Structures are given as structure tokens and as C-alpha cells.
Coordinates of C-alpha atoms in Angstrom, one line a residue:
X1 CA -6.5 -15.8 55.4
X2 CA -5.1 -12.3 55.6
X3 CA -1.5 -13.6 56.2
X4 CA -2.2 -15.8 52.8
X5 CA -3.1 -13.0 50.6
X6 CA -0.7 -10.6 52.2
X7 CA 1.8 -13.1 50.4
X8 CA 1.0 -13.4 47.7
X9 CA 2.1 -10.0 45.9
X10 CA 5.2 -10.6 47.2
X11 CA 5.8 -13.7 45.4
X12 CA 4.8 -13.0 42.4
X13 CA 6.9 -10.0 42.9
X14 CA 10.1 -12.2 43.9
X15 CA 9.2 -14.8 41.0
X16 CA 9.3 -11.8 38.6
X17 CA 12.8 -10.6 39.9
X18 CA 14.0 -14.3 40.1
X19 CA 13.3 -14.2 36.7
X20 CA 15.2 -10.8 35.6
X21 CA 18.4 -11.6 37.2
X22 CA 18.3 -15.3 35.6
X23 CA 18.6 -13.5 32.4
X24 CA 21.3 -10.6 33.5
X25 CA 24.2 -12.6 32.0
X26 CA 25.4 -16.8 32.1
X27 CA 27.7 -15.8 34.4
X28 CA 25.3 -15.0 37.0
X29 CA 23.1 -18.4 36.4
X30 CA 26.7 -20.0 37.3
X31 CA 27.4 -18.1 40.6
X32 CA 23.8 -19.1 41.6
X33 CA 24.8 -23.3 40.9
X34 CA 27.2 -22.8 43.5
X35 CA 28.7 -21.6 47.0
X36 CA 28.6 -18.0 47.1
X37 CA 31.8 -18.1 47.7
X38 CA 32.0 -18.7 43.9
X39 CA 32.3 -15.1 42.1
X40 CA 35.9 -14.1 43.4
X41 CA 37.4 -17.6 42.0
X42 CA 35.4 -17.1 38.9
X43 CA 37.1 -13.9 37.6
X44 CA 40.8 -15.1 39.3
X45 CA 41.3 -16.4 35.8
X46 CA 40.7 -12.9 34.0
X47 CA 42.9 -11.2 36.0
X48 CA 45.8 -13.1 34.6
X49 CA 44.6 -12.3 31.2
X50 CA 46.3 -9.1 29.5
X51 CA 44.6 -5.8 29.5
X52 CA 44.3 -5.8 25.9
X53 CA 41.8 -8.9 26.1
X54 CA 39.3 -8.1 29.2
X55 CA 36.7 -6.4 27.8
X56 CA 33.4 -6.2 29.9
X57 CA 30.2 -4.3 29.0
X58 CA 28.8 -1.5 31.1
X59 CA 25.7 -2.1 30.6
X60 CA 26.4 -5.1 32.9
X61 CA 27.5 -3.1 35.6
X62 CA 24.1 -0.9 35.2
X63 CA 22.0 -4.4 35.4
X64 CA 23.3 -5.4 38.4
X65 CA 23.3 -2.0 40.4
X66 CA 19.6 -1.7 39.5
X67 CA 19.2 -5.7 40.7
X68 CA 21.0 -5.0 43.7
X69 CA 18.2 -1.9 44.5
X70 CA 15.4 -3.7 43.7
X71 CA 16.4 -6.8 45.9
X72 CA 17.1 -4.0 48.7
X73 CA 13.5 -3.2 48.2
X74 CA 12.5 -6.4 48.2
X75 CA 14.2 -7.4 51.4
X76 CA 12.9 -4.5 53.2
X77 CA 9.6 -5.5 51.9
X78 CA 10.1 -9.0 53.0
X79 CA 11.5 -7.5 56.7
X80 CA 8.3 -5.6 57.2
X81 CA 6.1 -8.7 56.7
X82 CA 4.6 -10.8 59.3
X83 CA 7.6 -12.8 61.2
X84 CA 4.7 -15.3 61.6
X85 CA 4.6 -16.2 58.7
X86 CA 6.9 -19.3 57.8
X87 CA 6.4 -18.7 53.5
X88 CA 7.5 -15.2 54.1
X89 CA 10.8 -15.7 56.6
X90 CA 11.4 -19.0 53.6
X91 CA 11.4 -16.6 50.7
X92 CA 13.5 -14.1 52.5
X93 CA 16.1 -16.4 53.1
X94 CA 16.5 -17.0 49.5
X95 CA 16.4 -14.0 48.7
X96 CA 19.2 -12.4 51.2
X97 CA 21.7 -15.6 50.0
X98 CA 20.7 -14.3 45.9
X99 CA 21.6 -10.4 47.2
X100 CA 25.1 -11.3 48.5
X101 CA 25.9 -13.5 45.5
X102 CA 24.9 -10.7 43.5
X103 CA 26.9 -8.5 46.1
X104 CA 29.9 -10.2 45.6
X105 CA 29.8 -10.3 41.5
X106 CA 29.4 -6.9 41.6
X107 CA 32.6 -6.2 43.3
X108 CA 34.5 -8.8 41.7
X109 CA 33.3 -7.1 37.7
X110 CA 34.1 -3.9 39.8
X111 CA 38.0 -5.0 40.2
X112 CA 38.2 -6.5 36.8
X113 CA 37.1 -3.1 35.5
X114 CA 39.3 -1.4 37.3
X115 CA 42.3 -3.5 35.9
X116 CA 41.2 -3.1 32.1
X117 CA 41.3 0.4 32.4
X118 CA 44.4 2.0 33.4
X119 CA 44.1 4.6 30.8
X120 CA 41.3 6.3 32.1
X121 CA 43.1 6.8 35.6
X122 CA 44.4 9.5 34.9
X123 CA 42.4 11.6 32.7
X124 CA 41.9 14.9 34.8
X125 CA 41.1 17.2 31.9
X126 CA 37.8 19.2 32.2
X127 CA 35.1 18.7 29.3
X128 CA 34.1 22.6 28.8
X129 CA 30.9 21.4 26.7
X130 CA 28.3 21.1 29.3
X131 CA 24.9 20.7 27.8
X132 CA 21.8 23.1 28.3
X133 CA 19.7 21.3 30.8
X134 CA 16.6 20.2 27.9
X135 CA 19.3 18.6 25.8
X136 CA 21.0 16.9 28.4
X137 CA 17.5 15.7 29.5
X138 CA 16.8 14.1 26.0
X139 CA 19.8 12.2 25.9
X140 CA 19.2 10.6 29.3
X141 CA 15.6 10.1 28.6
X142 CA 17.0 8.1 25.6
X143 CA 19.2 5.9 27.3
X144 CA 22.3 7.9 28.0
X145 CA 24.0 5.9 31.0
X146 CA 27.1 6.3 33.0
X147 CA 30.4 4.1 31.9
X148 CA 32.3 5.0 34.7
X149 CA 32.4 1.2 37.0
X150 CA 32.5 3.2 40.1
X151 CA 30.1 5.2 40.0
X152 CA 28.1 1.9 39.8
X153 CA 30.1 1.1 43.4
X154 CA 29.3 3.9 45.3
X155 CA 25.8 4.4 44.1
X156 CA 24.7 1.0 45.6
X157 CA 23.1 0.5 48.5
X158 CA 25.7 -0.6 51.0
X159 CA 24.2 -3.4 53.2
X160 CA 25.7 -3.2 56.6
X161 CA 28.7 -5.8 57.7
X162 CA 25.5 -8.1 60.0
X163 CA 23.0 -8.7 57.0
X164 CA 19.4 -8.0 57.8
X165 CA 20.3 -5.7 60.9
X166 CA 19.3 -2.3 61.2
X167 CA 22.4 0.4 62.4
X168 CA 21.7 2.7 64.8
X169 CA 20.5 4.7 61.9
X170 CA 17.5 2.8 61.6
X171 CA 18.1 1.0 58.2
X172 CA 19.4 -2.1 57.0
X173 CA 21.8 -0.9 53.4
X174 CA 22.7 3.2 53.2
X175 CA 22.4 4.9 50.1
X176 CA 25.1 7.1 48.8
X177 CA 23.5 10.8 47.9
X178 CA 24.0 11.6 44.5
X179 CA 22.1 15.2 42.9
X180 CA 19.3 14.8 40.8
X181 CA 20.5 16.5 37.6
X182 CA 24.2 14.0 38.0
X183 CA 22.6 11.9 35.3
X184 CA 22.5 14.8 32.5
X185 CA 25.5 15.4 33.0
X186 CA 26.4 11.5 32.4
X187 CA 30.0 12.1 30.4
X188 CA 31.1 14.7 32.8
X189 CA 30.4 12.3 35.9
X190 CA 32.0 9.3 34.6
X191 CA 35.3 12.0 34.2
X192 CA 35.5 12.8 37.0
X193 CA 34.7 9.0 38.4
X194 CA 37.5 8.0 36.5
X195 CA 40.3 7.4 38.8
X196 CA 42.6 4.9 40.0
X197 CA 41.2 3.8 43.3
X198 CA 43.8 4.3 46.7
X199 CA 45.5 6.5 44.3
X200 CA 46.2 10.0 44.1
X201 CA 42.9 11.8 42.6
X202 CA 43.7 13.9 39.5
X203 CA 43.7 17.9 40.5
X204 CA 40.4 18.2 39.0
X205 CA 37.9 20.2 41.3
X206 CA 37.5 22.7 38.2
X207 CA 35.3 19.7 36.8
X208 CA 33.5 19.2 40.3
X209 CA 32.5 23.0 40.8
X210 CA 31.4 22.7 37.4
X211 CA 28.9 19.8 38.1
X212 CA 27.7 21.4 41.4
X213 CA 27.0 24.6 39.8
X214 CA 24.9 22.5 37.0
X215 CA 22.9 20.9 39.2
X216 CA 25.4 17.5 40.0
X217 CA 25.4 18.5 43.8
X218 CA 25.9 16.4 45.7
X219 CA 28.9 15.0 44.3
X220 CA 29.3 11.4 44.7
X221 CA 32.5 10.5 47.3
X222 CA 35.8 9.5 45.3
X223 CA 38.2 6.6 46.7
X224 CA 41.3 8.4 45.8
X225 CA 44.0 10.6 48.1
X226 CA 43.5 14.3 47.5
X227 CA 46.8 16.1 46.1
X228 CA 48.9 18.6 48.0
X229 CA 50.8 21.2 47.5
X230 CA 54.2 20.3 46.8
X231 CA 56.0 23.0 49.4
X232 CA 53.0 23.0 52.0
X233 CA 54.2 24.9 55.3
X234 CA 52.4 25.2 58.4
X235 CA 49.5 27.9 58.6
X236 CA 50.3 31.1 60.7
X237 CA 48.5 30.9 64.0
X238 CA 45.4 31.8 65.0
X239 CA 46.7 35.3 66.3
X240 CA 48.0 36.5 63.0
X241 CA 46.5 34.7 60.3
X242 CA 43.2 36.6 60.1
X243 CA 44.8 39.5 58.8
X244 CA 48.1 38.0 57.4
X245 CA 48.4 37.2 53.5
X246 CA 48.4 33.7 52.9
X247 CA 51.7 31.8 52.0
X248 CA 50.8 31.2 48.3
X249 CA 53.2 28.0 48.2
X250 CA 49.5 26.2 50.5
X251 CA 47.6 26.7 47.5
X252 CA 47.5 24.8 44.4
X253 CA 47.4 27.1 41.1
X254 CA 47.4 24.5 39.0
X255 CA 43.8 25.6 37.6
X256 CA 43.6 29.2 38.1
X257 CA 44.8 31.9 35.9
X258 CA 46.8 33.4 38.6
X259 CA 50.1 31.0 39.7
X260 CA 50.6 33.1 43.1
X261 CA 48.9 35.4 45.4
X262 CA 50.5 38.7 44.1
X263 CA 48.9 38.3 41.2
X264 CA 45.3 38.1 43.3
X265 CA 46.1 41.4 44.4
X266 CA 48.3 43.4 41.8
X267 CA 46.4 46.0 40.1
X268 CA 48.3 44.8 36.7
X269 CA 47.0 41.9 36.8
X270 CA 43.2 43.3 37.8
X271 CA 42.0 42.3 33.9
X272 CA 43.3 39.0 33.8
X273 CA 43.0 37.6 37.6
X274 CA 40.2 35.0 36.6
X275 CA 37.6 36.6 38.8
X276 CA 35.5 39.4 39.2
X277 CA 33.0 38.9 42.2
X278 CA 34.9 40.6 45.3
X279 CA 37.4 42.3 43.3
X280 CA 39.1 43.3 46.2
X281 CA 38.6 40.9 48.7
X282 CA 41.9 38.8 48.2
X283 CA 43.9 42.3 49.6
X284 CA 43.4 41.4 53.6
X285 CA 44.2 45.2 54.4
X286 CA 40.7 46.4 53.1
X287 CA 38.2 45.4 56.2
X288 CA 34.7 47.3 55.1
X289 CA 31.8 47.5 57.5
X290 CA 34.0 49.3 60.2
X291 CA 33.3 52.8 58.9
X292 CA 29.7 55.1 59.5
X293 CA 28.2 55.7 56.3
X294 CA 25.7 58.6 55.0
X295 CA 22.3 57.1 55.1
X296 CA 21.0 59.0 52.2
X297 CA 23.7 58.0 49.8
X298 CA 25.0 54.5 51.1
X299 CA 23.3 50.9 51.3
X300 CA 25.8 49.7 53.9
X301 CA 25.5 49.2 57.7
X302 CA 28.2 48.4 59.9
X303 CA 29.0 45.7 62.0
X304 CA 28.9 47.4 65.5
X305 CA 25.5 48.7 64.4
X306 CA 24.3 45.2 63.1
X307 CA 25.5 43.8 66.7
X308 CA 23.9 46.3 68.9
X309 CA 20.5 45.3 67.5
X310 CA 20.8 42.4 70.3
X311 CA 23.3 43.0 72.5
X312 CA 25.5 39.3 73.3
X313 CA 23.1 37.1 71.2
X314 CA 24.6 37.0 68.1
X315 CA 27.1 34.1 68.5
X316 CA 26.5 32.0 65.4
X317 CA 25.9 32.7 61.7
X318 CA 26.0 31.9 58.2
X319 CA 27.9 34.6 55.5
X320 CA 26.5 33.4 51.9
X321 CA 28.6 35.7 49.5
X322 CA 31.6 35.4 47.0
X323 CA 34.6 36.3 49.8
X324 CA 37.9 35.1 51.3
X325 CA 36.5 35.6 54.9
X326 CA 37.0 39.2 55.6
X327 CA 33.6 39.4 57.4
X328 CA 34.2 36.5 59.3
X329 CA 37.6 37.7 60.2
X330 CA 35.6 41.0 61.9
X331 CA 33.2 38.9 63.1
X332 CA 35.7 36.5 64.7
X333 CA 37.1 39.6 66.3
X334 CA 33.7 40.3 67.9
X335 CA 33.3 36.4 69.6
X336 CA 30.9 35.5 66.4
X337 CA 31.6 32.2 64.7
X338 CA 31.0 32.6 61.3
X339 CA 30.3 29.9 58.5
X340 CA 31.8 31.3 54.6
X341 CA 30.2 29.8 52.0
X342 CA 31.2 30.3 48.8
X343 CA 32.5 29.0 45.6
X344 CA 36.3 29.2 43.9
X345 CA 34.7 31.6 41.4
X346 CA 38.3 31.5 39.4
X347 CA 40.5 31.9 42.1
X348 CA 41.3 30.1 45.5
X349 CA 38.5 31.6 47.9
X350 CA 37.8 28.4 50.0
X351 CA 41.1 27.8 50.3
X352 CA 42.1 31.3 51.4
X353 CA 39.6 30.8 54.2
X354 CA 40.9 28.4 55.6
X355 CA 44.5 29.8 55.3
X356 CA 43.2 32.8 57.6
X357 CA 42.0 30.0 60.2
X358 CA 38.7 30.5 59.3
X359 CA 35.6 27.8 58.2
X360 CA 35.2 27.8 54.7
X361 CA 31.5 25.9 53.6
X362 CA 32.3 24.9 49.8
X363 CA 28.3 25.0 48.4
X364 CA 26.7 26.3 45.5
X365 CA 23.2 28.4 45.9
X366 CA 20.6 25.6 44.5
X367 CA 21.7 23.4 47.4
X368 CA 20.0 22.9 51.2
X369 CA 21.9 24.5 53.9
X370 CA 23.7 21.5 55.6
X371 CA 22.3 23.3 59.2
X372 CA 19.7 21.9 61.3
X373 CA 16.6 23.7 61.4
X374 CA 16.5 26.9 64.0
X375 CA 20.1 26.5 64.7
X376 CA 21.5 29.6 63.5
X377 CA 21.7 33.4 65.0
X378 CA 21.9 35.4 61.7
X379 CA 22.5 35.0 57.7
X380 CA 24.3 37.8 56.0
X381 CA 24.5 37.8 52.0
X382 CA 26.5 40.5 49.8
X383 CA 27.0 40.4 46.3
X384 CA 25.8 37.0 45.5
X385 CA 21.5 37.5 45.6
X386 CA 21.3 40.4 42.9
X387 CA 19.0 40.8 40.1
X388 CA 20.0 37.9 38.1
X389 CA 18.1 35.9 40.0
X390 CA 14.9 34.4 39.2
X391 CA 11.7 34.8 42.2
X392 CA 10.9 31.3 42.3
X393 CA 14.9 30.3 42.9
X394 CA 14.6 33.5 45.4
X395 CA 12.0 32.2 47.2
X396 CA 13.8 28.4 47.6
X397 CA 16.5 30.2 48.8
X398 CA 15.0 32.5 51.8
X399 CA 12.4 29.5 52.8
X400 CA 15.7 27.4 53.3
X401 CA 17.3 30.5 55.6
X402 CA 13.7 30.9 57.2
X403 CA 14.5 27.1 58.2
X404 CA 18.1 27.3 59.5
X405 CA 17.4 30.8 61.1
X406 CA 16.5 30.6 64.7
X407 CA 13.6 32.2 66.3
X408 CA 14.3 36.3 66.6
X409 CA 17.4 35.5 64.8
X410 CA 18.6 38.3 61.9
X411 CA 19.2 37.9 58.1
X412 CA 21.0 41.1 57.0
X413 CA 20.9 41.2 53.2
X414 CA 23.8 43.4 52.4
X415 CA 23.8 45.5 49.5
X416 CA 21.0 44.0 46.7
X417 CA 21.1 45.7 43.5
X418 CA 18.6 45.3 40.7
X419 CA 16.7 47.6 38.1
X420 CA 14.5 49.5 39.5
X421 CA 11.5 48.4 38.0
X422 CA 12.5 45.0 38.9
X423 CA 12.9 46.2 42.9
X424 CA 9.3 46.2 43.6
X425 CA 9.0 42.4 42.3
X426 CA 11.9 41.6 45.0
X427 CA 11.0 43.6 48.3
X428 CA 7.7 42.1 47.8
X429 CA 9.2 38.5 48.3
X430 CA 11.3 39.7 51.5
X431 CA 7.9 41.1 52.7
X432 CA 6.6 38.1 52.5
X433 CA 8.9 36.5 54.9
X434 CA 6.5 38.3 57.2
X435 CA 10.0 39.7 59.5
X436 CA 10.2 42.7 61.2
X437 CA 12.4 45.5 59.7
X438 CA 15.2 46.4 62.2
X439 CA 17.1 48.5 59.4
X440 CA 16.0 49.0 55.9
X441 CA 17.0 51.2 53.1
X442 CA 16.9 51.7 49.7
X443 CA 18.9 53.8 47.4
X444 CA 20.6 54.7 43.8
X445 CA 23.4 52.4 42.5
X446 CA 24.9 55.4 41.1
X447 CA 28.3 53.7 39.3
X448 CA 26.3 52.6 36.3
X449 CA 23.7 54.4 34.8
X450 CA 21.5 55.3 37.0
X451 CA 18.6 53.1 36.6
X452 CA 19.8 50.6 39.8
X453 CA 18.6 50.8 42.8
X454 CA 20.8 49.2 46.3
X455 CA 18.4 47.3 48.8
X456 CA 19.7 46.6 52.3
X457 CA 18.2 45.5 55.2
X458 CA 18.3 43.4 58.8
X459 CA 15.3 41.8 59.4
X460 CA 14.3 39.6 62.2
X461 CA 12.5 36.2 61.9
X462 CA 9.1 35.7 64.2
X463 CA 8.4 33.4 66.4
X464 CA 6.3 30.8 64.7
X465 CA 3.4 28.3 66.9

């Protein structure tokens, strides 16, 4: 009796979605007439038509992506019934053969789409009106959708190539990661969706950074070839390109407002470079952290001292901070891997990075750390958490070091400058941490006027039970 009534939501839940891709369009009642070998055949005869005359709706595509997630669920559903149950293993037979019909109409509309729009393949150019986050909301909420046809594609759970099998993963489809706020952003996302796919992607990562900095992170993945720069030569090797300016002919300038690397680091050009974070951090010559400092007057430690806190344990870290690798490059020097995230904040840092032989981690500061949890030896930050920054954000982000950081391991915030009635409000939220101060100090920004204060410190994480 339990196996009876166990059944019965499930069938009125398949009778219900029966019924809603029934009415999707007649051209999916007519795929479900025949083999499912149908939908391929069906649209052979609009690819001969001209461009000019194939003209599909994308509210189709947005039907059928949503169909082909709900029949996931349902399958799953269906999977994690009773296999004893002959009504059950019946319905989802009929179900799997309805899912790869609908499968394969939604990759034969995807091609057709693809073929009636060869304008949009290569539009590359940035849309500078991002909306405020409460407008953009309103228009979603209303029924703001994405037009872009593969977006639709890679959003869709993709079954694997045995049907009803779970991967060593554990799961029978994988869903594509998409961020959360992506769909307020729905005219920017279809932009930069719009591509010609197993082509050359447009040189648009000024639109991407864009989106990730709005919330769109993470991206979705593009089927297109990234570009290259048309004179690329071989990097320096790994003994002389930590300290060695970049060849400027690896780099693409396309969309910066410098075109080579003197400009990055010509005082002419200091007001008009595109970028102000790290000023000076393009000119490799200028190491920092290698010099003792005045404790009364500076906020800054140095490296050697940082080190001797534990003697051959730091091996492994994290730099979070608006640079071209210059602490890395000392750290590299000293048998630490180290990690550089940042963004191209107008100018070519991640790229610059790499050109030293370094690892450049290309993530904005609302996203989770892509490190397992207790991994790493130490977090540094400079320039990047000041006083802009709100407590609750502040708090997301130290939790999510707290997670990555490894038991006794160090986070060394470099530097913090804020008002000083506004310093209280942040030492409190490092205290809260509940780390032991290793070094700490606290003094007056005094290139302004006067009323910042520099907070520095290494503190080191307990071990939690």
C-alpha cells in the first residue's frame, strides 16, 4: 500500500508535465508521433531556406531549457523510487525516451539559430549601461529573459553519453555554473553569448570583467577559440623572467588605454595609463617589502620578518591585491608558491603575471576562493580591503580565508587604510576572527589629510575541534 501511494504524486506530477510540453509548440506533438530519430530530419528542410526567412522565437528556446530541467528532476525523482515497483520503472521509461526527444529538438533549434544569425557573431562591442542592481531586478522579475540560443545550450543540464547512469561524480546530467545576479544583467549576457561557435571569440573580456564585477561570476563557458596576439614570442625563462619586463608584443592592447608597456611605466603617461591601483607595480625594478621600516611611522613589514614567524612552513599562499606579481616574484625567490589574484583594473595585470612565469588567479572579491578548505599556509592582502568596504561584505570575505587558511596558518593584511573613526568598526571584525596577533600596528596615513589611519597585521588562525 505504501508503494501505491508513494506513486501516486509522481504521476500526477508526470501527467502535469506531459501536459506542458504537449502545448510547448506543434512541432514538438510531431517529434513525439515518431522515432526520435525524427528532430534532425525535421529542421534539414530549414536549413536550405535563406537567412532572411528562418525566424524562430526565443521564447521557444526558454520553454524547452526549463522542460528539459524539470524532466531532469523528474527522472531523478523517478531513479530514487522503489526499483520494485513495475508502474514506477513503466513511467520512467517514458519519460527518459520524451527527455532525449526533447534533447535532441533542442539542439537541432540550437543549430538553426545559429544559422539565422550571422550578424550577431561578431558583435564584440561592450554595452557601458549596466543597470543598478534594484532596476535590473525589476526588469527580470517582469519577464526580462535571455535571447542569446546558447546560453540556452550551456545552461542545460547535460545528461551523460549512457542515459540514466551516474558518473563517477555521483550524478546522472551536470549542470553548468552560472552566478546568480547573470540574469540582471540579461542584455549584457546574451553579448557576450553571442558568438559564432568553433570560431574565433570576439576580444571582449572588457564585457566579462564587467559582468564578474556586477555580480555575473561565474561566467558561463564560451565554444569559441580565444584570440592571440598577432606577434606572440616565447616567454623568457623561468631564470629571468621574474624580474625582466614583459615583451609587450604577448599582450593584447586592444582594450586598454595604453598600446605598449612603456606607456605602463612612463611617467608621461602616469595621468592617462587607465589605472590607478598599484601605480607602480608595472615598473619590475621596484621590489618593496625588502627594506626595515620605522615602526612608529610605517605600516609595513617585510618579508624576511613575515617568514621568520615560522621558520620552513610557509610554502603555500594566496596574495589577494591589485598587482603584477612582484610579491610573488620575492616570494618565489624564498621557495613560496604564491597564487595572484587579481583583476585587469585597466591595464594587463593577469597577463603580466603570467609573462613573469608566475600564476595569475583571474577572480573578483564577491566570489569563493576556488581552494579547498585548510589547504593554504598564508593570505596576504594590500591595497584592495580598504575603507570602501562594507562590514557585512568584510565579514564574507575573512570567513571564506578562515576556510581556505590552514590550521596555525597566517593572513598578513598589508597596509589597511580607513578614517579613523571608521578603524574601530574594522579591527573589531578582525578581532573577531578570534587569531592570535603575531605583528600588529596601527598608524597615521599621513599623505592626505590627516584623518586616516594604516592598519597592518599577521595574525595566525587557531586550531578549531
Amino acid at each position: 500500500m505504501q508503494k501505491e501511494s508513494s506513486s501516486k504524486p509522481v504521476r500526477c506530477l508526470l501527467a502535469a508535465m506531459l501536459c506542458a510540453i504537449l502545448l510547448v509548440s506543434p512541432l514538438t506533438v510531431f517529434i513525439f508521433g515518431f522515432n526520435v530519430s525524427y528532430p534532425q530530419s525535421i529542421f534539414a528542410t530549414f536549413a536550405n531556406t535563406s537567412h532572411d526567412q528562418v525566424v524562430l522565437p526565443h521564447s521557444l528556446h526558454r520553454d524547452i531549457s526549463r522542460l528539459q530541467i524539470q524532466l531532469g528532476i523528474l527522472l531523478e525523482r523517478l531513479h530514487n523510487e522503489s526499483s520494485d515497483s513495475k508502474a514506477i520503472a513503466k513511467f520512467s521509461d517514458q519519460v527518459l525516451h520524451i527527455a532525449i526527444s526533447l534533447d535532441k529538438l533542442a539542439d537541432s533549434l540550437s543549430r538553426l539559430y545559429r544559422n539565422s544569425s550571422p550578424a550577431k557573431a561578431e558583435m564584440s562591442n561592450v554595452d557601458e549601461d549596466f543597470s543598478d542592481p534594484e532596476e535590473a531586478e525589476e526588469q527580470f522579475m517582469g519577464g526580462k529573459v535571455f535571447s542569446s540560443g546558447e546560453i540556452y545550450n550551456y545552461t542545460s543540464p547535460k545528461q551523460n553519453r549512457l542515459i540514466g547512469k551516474k558518473n563517477f561524480l555521483g550524478v546522472e546530467a551536470v549542470t553548468p555554473s552560472i552566478g546568480l545576479a547573470c540574469a540582471n544583467m540579461a542584455t549584457n549576457l546574451d553579448r557576450f553569448m553571442s558568438y559564432k561557435v568553433h570560431s574565433t571569440c570576439p576580444d571582449d573580456w572588457e564585457i566579462a570583467q564587467k559582468l564578474i564585477v556586477h555580480g555575473c561570476d561565474p561566467l558561463p563557458r564560451r565554444r569559441c577559440f580565444t584570440k592571440s596576439p598577432p606577434h606572440y614570442t616565447k616567454p623568457f625563462s623561468i631564470n629571468s623572467s621574474l624580474w625582466t619586463q614583459p615583451s609587450g608584443a604577448n599582450i593584447l592592447w586592444n582594450n586598454y588605454k595604453c598600446k605598449d608597456y612603456s606607456c605602463l611605466v612612463s611617467k608621461e603617461t602616469k595621468d592617462r595609463r587607465g589605472f590607478l591601483k598599484c601605480s607602480d607595480c608595472f615598473n619590475l625594478s621596484k621590489k618593496g617589502w625588502d627594506t626595515p621600516t620605522n615602526k612608529s611611522e610605517s605600516a609595513e613589514f617585510t618579508i624576511d620578518e613575515f617568514l621568520g614567524l615560522k621558520p620552513e612552513e610557509i610554502r603555500i599562499g594566496l596574495d589577494f591585491s591589485p598587482t603584477t606579481g612582484t610579491f610573488a616574484s620575492i616570494m618565489r625567490e624564498k621557495n613560496v608558491t604564491i597564487a595572484s589574484s587579481t583583476l585587469n583594473l585597466g591595464a594587463p595585470f593577469n597577463e603580466v603575471i603570467a609573462l613573469r612565469g608566475l600564476l595569475p588567479l583571474y577572480t573578483s572579491i564577491g566570489s569563493r576562493l576556488p581552494f579547498f578548505d585548510n589547504t593554504l599556509d598564508m593570505i596576504h592582502s594590500t591595497s584592495f580591503l580598504d575603507g570602501w568596504i562594507g562590514i557585512e561584505l568584510l565579514q564574507f570575505v575573512l570567513f571564506d580565508w578562515d576556510r581556505v587558511l590552514r590550521p596555525k596558518g597566517l593572513l598578513w593584511i598589508d597596509r589597511f587604510f580607513c578614517h579613523k573613526e571608521d578603524m574601530k568598526l574594522y579591527l573589531d571584525e578582525f578581532n573577531r576572527l578570534g587569531y592570535k596577533p603575531l605583528l600588529w600596528r596601527v598608524v597615521p596615513k599621513t599623505d592626505k589629510l590627516g584623518d586616516e589611519l594604516f592598519f597592518s597585521a599577521v595574525l595566525e588562525k587557531p586550531v578549531r575541534v
